[in-house]
Coordinates of C-alpha atoms in Angstrom, one line a residue:
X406 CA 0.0 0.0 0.0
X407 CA 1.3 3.5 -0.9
X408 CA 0.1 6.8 0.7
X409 CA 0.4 10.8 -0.1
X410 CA 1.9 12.4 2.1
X411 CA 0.2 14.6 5.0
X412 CA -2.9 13.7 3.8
X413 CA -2.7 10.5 5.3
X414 CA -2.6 11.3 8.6
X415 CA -5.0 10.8 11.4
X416 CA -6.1 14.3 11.8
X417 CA -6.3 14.9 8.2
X418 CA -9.7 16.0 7.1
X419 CA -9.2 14.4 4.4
X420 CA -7.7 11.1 4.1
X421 CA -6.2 9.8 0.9
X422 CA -4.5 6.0 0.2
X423 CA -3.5 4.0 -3.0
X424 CA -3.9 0.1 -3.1
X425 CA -4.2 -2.6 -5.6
X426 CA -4.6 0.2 -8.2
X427 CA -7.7 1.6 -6.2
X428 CA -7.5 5.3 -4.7
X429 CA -9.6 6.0 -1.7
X430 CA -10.4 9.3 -0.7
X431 CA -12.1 9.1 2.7
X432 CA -13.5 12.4 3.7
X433 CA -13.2 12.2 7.9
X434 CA -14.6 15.5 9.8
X435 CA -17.1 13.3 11.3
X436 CA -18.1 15.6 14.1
X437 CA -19.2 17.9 11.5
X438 CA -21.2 14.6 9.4
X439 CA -18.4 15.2 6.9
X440 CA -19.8 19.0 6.0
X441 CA -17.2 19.9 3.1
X442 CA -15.2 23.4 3.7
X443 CA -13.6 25.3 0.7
X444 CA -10.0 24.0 1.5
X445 CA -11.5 20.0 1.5
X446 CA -13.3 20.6 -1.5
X447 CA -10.3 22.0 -3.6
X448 CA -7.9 19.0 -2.5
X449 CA -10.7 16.5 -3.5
X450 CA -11.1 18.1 -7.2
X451 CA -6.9 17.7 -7.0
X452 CA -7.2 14.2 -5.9
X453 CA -9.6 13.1 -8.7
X454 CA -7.8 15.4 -11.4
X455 CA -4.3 13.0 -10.3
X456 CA -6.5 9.7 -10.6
X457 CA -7.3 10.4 -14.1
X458 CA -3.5 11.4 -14.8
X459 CA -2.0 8.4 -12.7
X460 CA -1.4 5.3 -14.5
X461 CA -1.2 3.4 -11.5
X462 CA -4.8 4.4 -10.5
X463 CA -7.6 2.3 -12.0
X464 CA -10.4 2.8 -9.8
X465 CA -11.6 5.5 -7.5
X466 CA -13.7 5.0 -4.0
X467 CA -15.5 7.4 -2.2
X468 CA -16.5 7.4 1.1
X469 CA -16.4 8.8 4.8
X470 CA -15.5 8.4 8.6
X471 CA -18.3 8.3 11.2
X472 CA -22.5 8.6 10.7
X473 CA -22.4 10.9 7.7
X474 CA -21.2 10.6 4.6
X475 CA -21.5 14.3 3.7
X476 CA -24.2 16.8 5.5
X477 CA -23.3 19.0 2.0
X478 CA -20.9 22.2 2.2
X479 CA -19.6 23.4 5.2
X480 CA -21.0 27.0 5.5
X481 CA -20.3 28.0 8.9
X482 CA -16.6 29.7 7.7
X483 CA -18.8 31.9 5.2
X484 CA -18.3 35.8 6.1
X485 CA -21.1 37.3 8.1
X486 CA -22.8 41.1 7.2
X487 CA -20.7 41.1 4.2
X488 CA -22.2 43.1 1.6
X489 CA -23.2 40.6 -1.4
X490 CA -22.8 41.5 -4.6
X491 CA -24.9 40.9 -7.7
X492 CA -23.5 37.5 -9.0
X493 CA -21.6 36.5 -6.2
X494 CA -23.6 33.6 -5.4
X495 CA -23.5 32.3 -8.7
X496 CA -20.0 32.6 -8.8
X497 CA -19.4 30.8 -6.2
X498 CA -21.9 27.8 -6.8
X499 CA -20.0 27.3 -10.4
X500 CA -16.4 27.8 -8.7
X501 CA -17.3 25.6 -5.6
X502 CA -20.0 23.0 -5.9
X503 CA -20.4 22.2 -9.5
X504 CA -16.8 22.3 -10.2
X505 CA -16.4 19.6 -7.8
X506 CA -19.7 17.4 -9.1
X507 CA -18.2 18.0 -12.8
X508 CA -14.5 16.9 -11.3
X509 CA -16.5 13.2 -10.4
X510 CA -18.6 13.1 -13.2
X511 CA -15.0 13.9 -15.4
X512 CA -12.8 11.8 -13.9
X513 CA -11.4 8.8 -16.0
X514 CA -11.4 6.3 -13.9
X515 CA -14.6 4.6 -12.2
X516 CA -15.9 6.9 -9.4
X517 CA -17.8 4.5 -6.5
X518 CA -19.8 5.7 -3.4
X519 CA -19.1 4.0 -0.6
X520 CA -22.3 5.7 1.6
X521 CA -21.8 4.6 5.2
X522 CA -24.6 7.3 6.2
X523 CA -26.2 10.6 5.5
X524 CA -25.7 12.0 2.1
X525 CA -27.4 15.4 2.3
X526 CA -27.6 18.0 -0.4
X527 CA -24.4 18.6 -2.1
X528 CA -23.1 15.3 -0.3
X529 CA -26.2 13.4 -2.1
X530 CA -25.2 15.2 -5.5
X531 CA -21.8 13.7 -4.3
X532 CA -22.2 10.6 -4.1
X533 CA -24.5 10.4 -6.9
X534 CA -22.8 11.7 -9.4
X535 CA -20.7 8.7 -8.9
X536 CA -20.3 5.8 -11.6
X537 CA -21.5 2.9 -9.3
X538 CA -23.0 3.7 -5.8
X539 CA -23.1 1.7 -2.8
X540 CA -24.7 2.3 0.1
X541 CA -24.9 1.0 3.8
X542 CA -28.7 -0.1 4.9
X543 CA -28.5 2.8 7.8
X544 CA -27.9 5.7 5.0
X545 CA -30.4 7.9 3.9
X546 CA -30.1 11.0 0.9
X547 CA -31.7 14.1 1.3
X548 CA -32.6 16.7 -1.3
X549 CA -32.3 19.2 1.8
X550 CA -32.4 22.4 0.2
X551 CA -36.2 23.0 0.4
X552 CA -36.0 22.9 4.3
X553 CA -33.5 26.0 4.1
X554 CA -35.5 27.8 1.3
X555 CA -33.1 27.1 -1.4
X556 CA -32.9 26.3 -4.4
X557 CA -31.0 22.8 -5.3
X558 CA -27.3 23.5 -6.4
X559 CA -24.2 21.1 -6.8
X560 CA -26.1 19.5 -9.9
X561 CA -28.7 18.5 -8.2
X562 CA -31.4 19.5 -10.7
X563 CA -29.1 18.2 -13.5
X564 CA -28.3 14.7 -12.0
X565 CA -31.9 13.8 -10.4
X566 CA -34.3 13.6 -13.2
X567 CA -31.6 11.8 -15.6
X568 CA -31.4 9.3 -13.0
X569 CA -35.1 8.8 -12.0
X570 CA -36.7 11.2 -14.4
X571 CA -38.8 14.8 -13.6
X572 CA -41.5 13.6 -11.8
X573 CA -39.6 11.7 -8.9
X574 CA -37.2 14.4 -8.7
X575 CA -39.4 16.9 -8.1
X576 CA -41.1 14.7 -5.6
X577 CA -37.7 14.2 -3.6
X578 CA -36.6 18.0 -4.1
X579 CA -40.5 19.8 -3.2
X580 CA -40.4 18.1 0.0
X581 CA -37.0 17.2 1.0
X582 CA -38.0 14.1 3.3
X583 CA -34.8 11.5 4.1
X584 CA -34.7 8.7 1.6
X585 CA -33.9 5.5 2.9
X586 CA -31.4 3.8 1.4
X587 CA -33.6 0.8 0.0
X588 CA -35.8 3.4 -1.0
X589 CA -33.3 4.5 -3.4
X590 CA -32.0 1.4 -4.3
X591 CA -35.7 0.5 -5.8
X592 CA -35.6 4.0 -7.3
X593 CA -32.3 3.4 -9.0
X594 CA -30.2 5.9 -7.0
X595 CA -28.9 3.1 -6.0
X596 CA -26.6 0.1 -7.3
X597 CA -26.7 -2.0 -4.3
X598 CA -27.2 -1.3 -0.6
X599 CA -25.4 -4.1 1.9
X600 CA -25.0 -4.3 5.7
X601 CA -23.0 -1.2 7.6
X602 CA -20.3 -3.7 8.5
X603 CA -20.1 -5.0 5.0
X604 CA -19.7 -1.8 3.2
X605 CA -16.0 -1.7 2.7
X606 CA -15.4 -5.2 2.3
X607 CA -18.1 -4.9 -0.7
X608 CA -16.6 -1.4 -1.9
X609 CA -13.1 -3.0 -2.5
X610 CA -14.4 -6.0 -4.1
X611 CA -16.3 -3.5 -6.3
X612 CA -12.9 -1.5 -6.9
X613 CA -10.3 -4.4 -6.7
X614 CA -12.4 -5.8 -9.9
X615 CA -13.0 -2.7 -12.4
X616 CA -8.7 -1.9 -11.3
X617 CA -8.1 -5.3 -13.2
X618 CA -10.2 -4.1 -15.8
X619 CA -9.1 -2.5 -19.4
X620 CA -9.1 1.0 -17.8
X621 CA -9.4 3.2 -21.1
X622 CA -12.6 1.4 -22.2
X623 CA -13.8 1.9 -19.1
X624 CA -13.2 5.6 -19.3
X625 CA -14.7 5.9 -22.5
X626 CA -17.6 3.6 -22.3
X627 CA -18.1 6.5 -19.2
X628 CA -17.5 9.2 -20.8
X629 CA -20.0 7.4 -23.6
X630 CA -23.1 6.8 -21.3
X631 CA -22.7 10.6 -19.3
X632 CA -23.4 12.1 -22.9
X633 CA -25.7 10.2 -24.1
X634 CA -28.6 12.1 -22.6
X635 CA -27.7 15.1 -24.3
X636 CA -27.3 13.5 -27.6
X637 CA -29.4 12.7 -30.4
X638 CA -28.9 9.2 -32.2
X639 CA -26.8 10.1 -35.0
X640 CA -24.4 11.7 -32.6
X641 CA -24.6 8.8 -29.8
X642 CA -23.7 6.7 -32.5
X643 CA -21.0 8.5 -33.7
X644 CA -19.3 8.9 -30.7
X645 CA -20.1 5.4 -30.1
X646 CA -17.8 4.4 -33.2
X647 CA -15.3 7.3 -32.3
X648 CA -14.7 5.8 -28.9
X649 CA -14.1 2.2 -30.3
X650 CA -11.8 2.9 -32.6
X651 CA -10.0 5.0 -30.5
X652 CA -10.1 2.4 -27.8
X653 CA -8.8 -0.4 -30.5
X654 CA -5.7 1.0 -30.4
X655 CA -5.2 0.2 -26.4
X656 CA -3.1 -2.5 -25.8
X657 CA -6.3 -3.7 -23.4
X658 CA -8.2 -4.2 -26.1
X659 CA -6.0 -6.2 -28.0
X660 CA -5.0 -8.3 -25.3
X661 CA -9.2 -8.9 -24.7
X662 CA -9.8 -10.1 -28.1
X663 CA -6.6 -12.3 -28.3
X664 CA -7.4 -14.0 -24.9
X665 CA -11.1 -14.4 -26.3
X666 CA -9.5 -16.2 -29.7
X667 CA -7.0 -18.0 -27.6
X668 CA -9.9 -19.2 -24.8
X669 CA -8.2 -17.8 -21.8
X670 CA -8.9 -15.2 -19.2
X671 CA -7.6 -11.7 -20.0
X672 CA -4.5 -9.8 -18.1
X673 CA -5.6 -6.1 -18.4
X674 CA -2.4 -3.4 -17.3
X675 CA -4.8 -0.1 -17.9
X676 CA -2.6 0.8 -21.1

């Protein structure tokens, strides 16, 4: 096992390690139920901008220390009696939150939640913006922005109805009741929700698998599926052939079809 240094260590708000080809980014302020300050927030976007640079990273899992996965962004640092100024808050919901949603929904490599508890706005939008999400039976998501009088942010509005169309969304965000977490598994927020104590033993099965798997198909079969709700079906399908050509040229692919000629298991290196 390799680690970064600093963030690694036991007071680190944000904990970060490297094994079997699978980086785990464990957010751990668990007396705040993981809120998310600016400073986190910026060294998570860094974190996943590496895994899709680093070679030796094939898989990415998410989680968190303690009851909460994320109660959403940490807003008691925000300046008090400032005067606002027209655009500010827009400013800061592209340069904060929905930089980090777009940073998972970007990354190259497969993004999984690990949900060990409450996921609350922007830590829902978190967790599913992820490729694959698991959660523990004791979690619960929670559109929470209508309790405050807000509007949903962090991609909320984006990611909801693609994943369980208008009607539901708008159900979840008008009245921002907790979801539990076979709830959303029947809803399809959810891939598949397991016992608390069984939650990162099935997470690094999850990982351990798709790092032994061809990595840049992977990446493009994801980059693939996040578009294809925007696109027509001339353009899905041209970007469809686009990526498989491009992903012929892997040496992944061409070990996959010579080990299906040859009648043998595969032996993907991400390359």
């Amino acid at each position: 096992m390799t680690s970064a240094p600093l963030e690694d260590s036991r007071d680190s708000v944000l904990r970060h390690t490297t094994d079997n080809g699978v980086s785990w980014i464990t957010l751990n302020r668990p007396e705040a139920m993981n809120a998310i300050t600016p400073d986190q927030r910026e060294h998570l976007i860094s974190l996943l901008d590496h895994a899709s640079a680093d070679p030796s990273v094939r898989a990415v899992v998410l989680t968190a220390t303690g009851k909460g996965f994320c109660a959403g962004a940490d807003l008691r640092g925000a300046p008090a009696g400032a005067e606002r100024v027209a655009g500010d808050v827009a400013r800061l919901i592209r340069g904060g939150a929905q930089r980090l949603i777009a940073a998972v929904l970007d990354c190259e490599k497969p993004v999984i939640a690990a949900v060990n508890g409450t996921a609350a706005g922007l830590g829902a939008h978190l967790a599913l913006a992820c490729d694959l999400v698991l959660a523990a039976e004791s979690a619960v998501l929670i559109e929470v922005f209508i309790r405050r009088g807000l509007v949903p942010d962090g991609g909320g509005a984006y990611l909801l109805p693609r994943l369980i169309g208008p009607q539901r969304a708008k159900e979840l965000m008008f009245f921002g009741d907790a979801l539990p977490a076979a709830e959303a598994e029947r809803l399809g927020l959810v891939n598949r929700v397991v016992p608390d104590d069984d939650l990162a033993k099935t997470a690094r099965a999850w990982a351990e698998r798709l790092a032994t798997g061809p990595t840049r198909a992977l990446a493009l079969t994801k980059a693939l599926v996040n578009a294809s709700l925007e696109a027509d079906r001339p353009a899905a399908f041209a970007a469809e052939a686009a990526a498989q050509e491009i992903n012929m040229t892997t040496a992944d692919a061409q070990e996959g079809v010579r080990a299906f000629i040859e009648r043998r298991p595969p032996g993907y290196r991400g390359r």
